[in-house]
Short mmCIF file of C-alpha atoms and ligand atoms in Angstrom, two decimals:
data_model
loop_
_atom_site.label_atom_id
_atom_site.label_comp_id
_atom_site.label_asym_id
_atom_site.label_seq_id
_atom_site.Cartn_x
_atom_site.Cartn_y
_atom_site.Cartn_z
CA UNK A 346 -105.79 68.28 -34.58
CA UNK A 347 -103.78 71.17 -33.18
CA UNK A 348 -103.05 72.64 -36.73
CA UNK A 349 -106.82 72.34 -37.90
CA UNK A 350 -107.81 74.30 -34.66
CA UNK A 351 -104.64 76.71 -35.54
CA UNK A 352 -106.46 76.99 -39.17
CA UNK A 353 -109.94 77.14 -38.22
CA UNK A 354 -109.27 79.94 -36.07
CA UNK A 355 -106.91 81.79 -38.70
CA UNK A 356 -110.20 81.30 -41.20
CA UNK A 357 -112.54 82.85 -38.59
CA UNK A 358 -109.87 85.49 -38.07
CA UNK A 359 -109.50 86.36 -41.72
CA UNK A 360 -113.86 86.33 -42.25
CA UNK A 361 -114.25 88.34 -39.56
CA UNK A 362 -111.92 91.04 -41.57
CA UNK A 363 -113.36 90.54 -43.99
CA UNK A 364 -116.70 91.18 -42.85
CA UNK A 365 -115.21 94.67 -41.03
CA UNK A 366 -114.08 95.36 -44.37
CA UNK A 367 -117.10 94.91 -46.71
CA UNK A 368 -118.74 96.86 -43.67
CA UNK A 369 -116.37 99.97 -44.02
CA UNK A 370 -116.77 99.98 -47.96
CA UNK A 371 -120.61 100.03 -47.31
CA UNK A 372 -119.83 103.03 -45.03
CA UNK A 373 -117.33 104.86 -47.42
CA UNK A 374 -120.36 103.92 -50.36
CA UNK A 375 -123.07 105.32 -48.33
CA UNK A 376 -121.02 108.15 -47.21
CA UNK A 377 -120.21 109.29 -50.73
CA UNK A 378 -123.73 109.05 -51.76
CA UNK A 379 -125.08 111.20 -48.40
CA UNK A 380 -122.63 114.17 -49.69
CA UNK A 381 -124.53 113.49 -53.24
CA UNK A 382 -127.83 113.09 -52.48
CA UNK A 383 -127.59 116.37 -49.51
CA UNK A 384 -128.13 113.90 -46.80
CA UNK A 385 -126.03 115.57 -44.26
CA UNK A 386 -126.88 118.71 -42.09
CA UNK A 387 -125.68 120.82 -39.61
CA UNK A 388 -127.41 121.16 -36.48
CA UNK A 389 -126.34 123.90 -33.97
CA UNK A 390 -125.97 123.77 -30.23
CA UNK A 391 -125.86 127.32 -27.63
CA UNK A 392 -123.49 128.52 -25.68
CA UNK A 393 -124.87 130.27 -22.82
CA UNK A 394 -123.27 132.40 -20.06
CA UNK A 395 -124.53 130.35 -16.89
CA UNK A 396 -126.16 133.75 -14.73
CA UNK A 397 -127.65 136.01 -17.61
CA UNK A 398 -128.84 133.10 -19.70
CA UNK A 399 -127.20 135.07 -23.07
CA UNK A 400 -126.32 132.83 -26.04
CA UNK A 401 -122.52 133.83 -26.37
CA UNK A 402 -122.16 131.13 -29.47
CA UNK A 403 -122.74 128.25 -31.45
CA UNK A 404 -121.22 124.88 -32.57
CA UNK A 405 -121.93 123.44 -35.64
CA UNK A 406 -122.37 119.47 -35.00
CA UNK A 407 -123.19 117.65 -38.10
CA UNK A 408 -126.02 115.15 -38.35
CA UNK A 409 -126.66 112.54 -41.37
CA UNK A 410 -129.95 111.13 -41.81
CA UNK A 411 -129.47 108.52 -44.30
CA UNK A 412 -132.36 108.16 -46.79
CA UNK A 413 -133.90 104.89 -45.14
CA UNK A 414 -134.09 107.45 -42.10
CA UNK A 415 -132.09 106.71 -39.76
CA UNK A 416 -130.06 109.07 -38.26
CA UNK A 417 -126.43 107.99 -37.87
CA UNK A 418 -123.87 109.43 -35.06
CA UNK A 419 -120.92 111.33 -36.15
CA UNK A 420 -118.95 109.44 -33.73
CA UNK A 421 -119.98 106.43 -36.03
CA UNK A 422 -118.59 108.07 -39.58
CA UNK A 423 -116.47 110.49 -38.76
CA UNK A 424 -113.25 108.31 -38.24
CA UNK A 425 -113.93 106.39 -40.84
CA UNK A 426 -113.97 109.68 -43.17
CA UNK A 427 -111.04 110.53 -41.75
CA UNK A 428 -109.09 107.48 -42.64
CA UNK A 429 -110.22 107.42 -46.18
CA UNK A 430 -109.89 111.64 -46.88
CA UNK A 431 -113.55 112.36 -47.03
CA UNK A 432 -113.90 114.35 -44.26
CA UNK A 433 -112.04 116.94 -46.11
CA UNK A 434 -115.34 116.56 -48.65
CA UNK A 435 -117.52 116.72 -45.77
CA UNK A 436 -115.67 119.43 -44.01
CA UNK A 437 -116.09 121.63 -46.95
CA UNK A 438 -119.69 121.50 -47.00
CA UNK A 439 -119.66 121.80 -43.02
CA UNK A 440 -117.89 125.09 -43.74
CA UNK A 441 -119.99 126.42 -46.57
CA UNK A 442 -123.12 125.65 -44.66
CA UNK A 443 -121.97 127.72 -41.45
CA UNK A 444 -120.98 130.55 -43.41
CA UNK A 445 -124.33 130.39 -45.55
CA UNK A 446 -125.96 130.81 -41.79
CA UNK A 447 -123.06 133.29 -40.49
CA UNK A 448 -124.56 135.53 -43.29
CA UNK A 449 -128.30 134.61 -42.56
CA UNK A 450 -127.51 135.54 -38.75
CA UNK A 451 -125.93 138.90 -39.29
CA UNK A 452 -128.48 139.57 -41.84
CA UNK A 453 -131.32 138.71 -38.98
CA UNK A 454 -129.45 141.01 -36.56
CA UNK A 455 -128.53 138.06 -34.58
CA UNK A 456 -124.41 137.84 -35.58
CA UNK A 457 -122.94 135.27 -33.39
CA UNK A 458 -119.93 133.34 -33.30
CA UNK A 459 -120.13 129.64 -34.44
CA UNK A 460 -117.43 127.46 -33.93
CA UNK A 461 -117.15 124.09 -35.97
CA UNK A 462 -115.17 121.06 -35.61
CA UNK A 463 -111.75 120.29 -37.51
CA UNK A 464 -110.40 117.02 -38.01
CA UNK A 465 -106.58 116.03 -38.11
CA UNK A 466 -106.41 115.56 -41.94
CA UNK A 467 -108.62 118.77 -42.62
CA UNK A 468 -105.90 120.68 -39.90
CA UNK A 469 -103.10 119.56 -41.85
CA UNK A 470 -104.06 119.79 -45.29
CA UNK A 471 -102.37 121.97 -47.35
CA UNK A 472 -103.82 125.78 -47.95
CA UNK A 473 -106.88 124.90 -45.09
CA UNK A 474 -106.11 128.23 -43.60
CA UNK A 475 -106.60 129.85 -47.40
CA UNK A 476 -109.77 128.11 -48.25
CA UNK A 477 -111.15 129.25 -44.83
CA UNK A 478 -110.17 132.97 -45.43
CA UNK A 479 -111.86 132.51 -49.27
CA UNK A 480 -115.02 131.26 -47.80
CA UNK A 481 -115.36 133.90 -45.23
CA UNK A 482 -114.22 136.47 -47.90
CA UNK A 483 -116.42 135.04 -50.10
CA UNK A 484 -119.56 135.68 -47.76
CA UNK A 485 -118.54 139.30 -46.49
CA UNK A 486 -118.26 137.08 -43.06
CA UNK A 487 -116.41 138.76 -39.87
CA UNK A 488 -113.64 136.43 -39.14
CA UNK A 489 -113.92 136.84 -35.67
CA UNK A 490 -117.67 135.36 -36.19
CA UNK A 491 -115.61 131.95 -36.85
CA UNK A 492 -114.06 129.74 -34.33
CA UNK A 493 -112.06 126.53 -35.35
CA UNK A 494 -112.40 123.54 -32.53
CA UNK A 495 -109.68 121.17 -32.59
CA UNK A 496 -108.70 118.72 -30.53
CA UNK A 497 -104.83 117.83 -28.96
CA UNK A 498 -104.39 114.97 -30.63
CA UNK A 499 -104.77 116.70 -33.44
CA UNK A 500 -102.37 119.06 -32.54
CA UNK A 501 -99.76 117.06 -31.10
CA UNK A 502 -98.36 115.04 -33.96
CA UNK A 503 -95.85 117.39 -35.55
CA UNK A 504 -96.04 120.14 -33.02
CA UNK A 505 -94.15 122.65 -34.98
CA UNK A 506 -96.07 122.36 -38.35
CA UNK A 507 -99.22 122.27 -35.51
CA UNK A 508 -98.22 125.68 -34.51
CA UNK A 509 -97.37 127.08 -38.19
CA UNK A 510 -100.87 126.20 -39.05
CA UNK A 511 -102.52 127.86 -36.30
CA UNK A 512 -100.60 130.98 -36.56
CA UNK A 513 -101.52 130.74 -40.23
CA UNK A 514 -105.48 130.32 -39.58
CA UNK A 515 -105.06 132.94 -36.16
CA UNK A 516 -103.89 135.80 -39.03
CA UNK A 517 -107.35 134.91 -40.97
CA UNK A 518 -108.63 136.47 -37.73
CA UNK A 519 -110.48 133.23 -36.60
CA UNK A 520 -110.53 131.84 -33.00
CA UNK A 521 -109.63 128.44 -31.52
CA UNK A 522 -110.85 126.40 -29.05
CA UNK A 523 -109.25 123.18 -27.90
CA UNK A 524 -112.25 120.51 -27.41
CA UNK A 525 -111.88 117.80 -25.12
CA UNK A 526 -109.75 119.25 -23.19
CA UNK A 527 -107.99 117.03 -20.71
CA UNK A 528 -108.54 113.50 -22.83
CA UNK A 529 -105.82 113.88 -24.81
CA UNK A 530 -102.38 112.94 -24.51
CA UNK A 531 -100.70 116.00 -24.47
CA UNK A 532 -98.44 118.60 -22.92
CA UNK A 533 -99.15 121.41 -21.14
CA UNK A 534 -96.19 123.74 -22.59
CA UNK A 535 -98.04 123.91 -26.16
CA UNK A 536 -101.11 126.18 -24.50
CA UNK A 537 -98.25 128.77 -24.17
CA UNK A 538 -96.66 128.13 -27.43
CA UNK A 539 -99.86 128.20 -28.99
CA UNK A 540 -102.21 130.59 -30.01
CA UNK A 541 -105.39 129.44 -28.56
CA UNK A 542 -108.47 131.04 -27.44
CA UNK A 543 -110.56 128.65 -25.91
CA UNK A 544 -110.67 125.72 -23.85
CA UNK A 545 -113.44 123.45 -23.97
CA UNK A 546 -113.66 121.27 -20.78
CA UNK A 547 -114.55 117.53 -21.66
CA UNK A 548 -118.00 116.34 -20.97
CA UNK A 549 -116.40 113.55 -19.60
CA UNK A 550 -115.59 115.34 -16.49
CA UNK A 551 -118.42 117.12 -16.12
CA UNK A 552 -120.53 113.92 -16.12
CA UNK A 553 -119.61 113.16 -12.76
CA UNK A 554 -118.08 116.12 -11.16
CA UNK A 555 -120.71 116.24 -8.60
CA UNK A 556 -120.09 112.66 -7.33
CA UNK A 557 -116.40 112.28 -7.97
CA UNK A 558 -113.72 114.27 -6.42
CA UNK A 559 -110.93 113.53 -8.73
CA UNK A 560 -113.00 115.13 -11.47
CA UNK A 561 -114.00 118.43 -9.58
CA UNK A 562 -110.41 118.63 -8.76
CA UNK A 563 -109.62 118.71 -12.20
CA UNK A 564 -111.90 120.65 -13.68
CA UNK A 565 -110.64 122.97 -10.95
CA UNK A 566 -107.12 122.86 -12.06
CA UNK A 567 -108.02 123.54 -16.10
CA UNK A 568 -110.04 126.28 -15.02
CA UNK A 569 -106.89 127.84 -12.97
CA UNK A 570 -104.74 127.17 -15.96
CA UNK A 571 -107.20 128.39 -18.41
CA UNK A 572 -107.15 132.14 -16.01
CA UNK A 573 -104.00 132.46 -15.42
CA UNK A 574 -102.89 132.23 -19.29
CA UNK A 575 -106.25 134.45 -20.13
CA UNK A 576 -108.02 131.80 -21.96
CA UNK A 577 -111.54 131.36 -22.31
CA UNK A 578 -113.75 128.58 -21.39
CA UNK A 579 -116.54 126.30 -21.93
CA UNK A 580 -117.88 123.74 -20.19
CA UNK A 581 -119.04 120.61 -22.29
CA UNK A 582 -122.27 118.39 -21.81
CA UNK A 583 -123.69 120.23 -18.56
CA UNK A 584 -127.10 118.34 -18.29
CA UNK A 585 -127.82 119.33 -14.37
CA UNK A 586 -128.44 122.68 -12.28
CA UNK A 587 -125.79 121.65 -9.92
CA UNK A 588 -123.10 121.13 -12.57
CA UNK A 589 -123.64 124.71 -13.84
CA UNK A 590 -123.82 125.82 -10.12
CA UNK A 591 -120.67 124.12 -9.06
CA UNK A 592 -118.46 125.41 -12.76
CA UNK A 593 -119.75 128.82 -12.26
CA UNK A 594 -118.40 129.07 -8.46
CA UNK A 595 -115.20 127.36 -9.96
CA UNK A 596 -115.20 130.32 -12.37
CA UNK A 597 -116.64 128.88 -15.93
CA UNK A 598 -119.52 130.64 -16.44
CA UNK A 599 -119.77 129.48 -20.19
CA UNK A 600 -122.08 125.87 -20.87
CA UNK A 601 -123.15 123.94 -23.40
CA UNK A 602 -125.32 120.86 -22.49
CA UNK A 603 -128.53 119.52 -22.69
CA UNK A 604 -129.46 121.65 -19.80
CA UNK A 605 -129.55 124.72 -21.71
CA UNK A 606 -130.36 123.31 -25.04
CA UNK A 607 -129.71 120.92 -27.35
CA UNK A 608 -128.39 120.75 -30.76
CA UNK A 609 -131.18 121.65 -33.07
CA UNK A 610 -131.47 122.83 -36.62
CA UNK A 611 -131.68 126.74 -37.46
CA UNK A 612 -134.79 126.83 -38.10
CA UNK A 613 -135.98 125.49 -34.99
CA UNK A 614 -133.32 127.69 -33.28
CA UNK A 615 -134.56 130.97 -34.23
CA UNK A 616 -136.81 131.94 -31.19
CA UNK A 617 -133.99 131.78 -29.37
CA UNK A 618 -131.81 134.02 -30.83
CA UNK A 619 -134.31 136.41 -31.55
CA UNK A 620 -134.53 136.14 -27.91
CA UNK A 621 -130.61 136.17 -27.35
CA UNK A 622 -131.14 133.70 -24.93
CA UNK A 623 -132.30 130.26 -23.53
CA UNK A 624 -135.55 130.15 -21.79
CA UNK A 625 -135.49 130.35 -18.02
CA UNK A 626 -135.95 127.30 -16.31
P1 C2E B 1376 -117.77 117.31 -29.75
O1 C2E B 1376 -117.29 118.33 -30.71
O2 C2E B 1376 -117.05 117.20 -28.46
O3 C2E B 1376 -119.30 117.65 -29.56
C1 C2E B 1376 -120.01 117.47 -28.36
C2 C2E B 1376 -120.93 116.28 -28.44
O4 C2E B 1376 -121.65 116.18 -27.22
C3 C2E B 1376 -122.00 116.37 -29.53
O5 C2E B 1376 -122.26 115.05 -29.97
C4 C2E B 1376 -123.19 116.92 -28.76
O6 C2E B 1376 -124.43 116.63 -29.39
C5 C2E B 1376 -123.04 116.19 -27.46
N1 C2E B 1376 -123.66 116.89 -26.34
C6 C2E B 1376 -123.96 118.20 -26.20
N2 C2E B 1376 -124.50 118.46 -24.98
C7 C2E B 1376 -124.55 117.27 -24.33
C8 C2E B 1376 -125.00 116.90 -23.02
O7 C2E B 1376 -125.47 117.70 -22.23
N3 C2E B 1376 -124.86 115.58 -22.70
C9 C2E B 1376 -124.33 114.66 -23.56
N4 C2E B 1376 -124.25 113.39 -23.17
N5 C2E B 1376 -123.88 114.99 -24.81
C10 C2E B 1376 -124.00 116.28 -25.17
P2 C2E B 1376 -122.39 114.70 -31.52
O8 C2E B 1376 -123.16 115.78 -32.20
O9 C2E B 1376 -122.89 113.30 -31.60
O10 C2E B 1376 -120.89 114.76 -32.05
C11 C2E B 1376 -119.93 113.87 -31.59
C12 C2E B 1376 -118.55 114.25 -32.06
O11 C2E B 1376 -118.46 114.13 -33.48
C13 C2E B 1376 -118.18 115.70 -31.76
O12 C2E B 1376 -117.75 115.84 -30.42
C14 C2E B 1376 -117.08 115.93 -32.76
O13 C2E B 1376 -115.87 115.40 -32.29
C15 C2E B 1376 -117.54 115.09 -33.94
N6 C2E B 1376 -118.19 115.99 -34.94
C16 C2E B 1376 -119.45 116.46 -34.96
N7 C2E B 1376 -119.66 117.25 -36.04
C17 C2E B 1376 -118.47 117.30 -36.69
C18 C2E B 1376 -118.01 117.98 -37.89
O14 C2E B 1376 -118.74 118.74 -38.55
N8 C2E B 1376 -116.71 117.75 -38.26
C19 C2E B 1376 -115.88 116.95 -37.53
N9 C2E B 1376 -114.61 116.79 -37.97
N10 C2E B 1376 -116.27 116.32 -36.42
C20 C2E B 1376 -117.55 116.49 -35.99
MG1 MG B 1377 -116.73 120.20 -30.58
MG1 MG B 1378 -116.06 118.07 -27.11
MG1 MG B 1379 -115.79 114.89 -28.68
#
């Protein structure tokens, strides 16, 4: 009796991974046909200085709505496409598509930076920095119009190739941020080993930093670090007046949240960068 249970459960084990399995192929299927069939987009979201109300930037988010209509979450593809390499695929047309709309900006008079999101296996592939530089080149595109986000993990696996890579995209003349900052598990010692620009503080603190203690305190600290090594910040997912209030008397003055605006496509963005900013609240 023992042994059938044992086997019973070993067959509901093996279904089950097999059902997570036929579920991922249907995933890495439908994601190959959503590059084919121009299913994806790229929706942007401001960056606004907290007091003036100025759009300082963009970030490119990408957004798939999948030909039945339904729009599916990054967070729900994305590490599958990074297991199986496609990201790189959809990376590429993440990049052309930004620098397409770099040049559409700066022909509009409305040049702004845009930063984008890199995955692990897009970081570390092999001549990333050169196909950046080509596709800027290739656009007449200021490379200081481009920022690269990338997260620690990301850059903690081989630290030294990490840093040989950045140095290698920094002399393209590009910017990086660090998203999620504070989520990772990482050392401190690489932001002064590594050339980065920007720290994005994780939404994740911000959510409750009104509330919580631990998370003001913290938010507090990253901002101290982030001054005293001169790097820039940005606050993530700032939905409430008193969030912005309480980072900009901690000394980030930079948000990007739902407050201010959400991610949208270009064209709907337009009024606001002819604008230059968000509309007052
Ligand atoms: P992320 O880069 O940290 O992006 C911030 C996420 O927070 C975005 O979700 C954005 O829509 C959302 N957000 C912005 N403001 C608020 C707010 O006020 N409240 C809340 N609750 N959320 C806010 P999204 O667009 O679903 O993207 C999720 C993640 O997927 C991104 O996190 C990024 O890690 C990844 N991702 C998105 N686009 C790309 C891409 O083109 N390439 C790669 N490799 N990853 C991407
Ligand atoms: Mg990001
Ligand atoms: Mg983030
Ligand atoms: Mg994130």
């Amino acid at each position: 009796k023992a042994k059938q249970d044992g086997k019973n459960r070993y067959h509901f084990f093996a279904s089950e991974i097999e059902e997570i399995l036929l579920a991922r192929n249907a995933l890495d299927r439908d994601l190959r046909i959503a590059l084919d069939e121009s299913e994806f987009a790229v929706a942007y979201q401001p960056k606004v200085d907290a007091r003036s109300g100025r759009i300082v930037g963009l970030e490119a988010l990408l957004r798939w709505c999948r030909a039945d209509g339904v729009q599916v979450s990054p967070a729900d593809f994305i590490p599958l496409a990074e297991e199986t390499g496609m990201i790189v695929q959809i990376g590429s047309f993440v990049l052309d598509q930004v620098c397409r709309d770099l040049v559409e900006l700066t022909a509009a008079g409305c040049a702004m930076r845009i930063s984008m999101n890199i995955s692990g296996k897009e970081f570390q592939e092999e001549g990333f920095a050169t196909r950046i530089a080509a596709a800027l080149d290739a656009g007449g595109i200021a490379p200081a119009l481009l920022e690269l986000e990338i997260t620690e993990g990301t850059l903690m696996g081989d630290i030294e190739r990490s840093r040989a890579n950045l140095l290698q995209l920094k002399r393209t003349g590009v910017s990086i941020s660090i998203d999620d900052f504070g989520t990772g598990y990482s050392s401190l010692s690489y932001l002064k080993n590594f050339p980065i620009d920007v720290l994005k503080i994780d939404q994740s603190f911000v959510r409750d930093m009104l509330s919580n203690t631990q998370d003001a305190s913290i938010i507090s600290a990253i901002i101290h670090l982030a001054n005293s090594l001169q790097i820039a910040l940005v606050a993530e997912g700032v939905e409430q007046e008193g969030q912005a209030a309480a980072l900009a008397a901690m000394g980030c003055s930079t948000m990007q949240g739902y407050l201010y605006a959400r991610p949208m496509p270009l064209t709907l963005l337009w009024p606001l960068l002819k604008a230059g900013r968000v509309p007052a609240r």
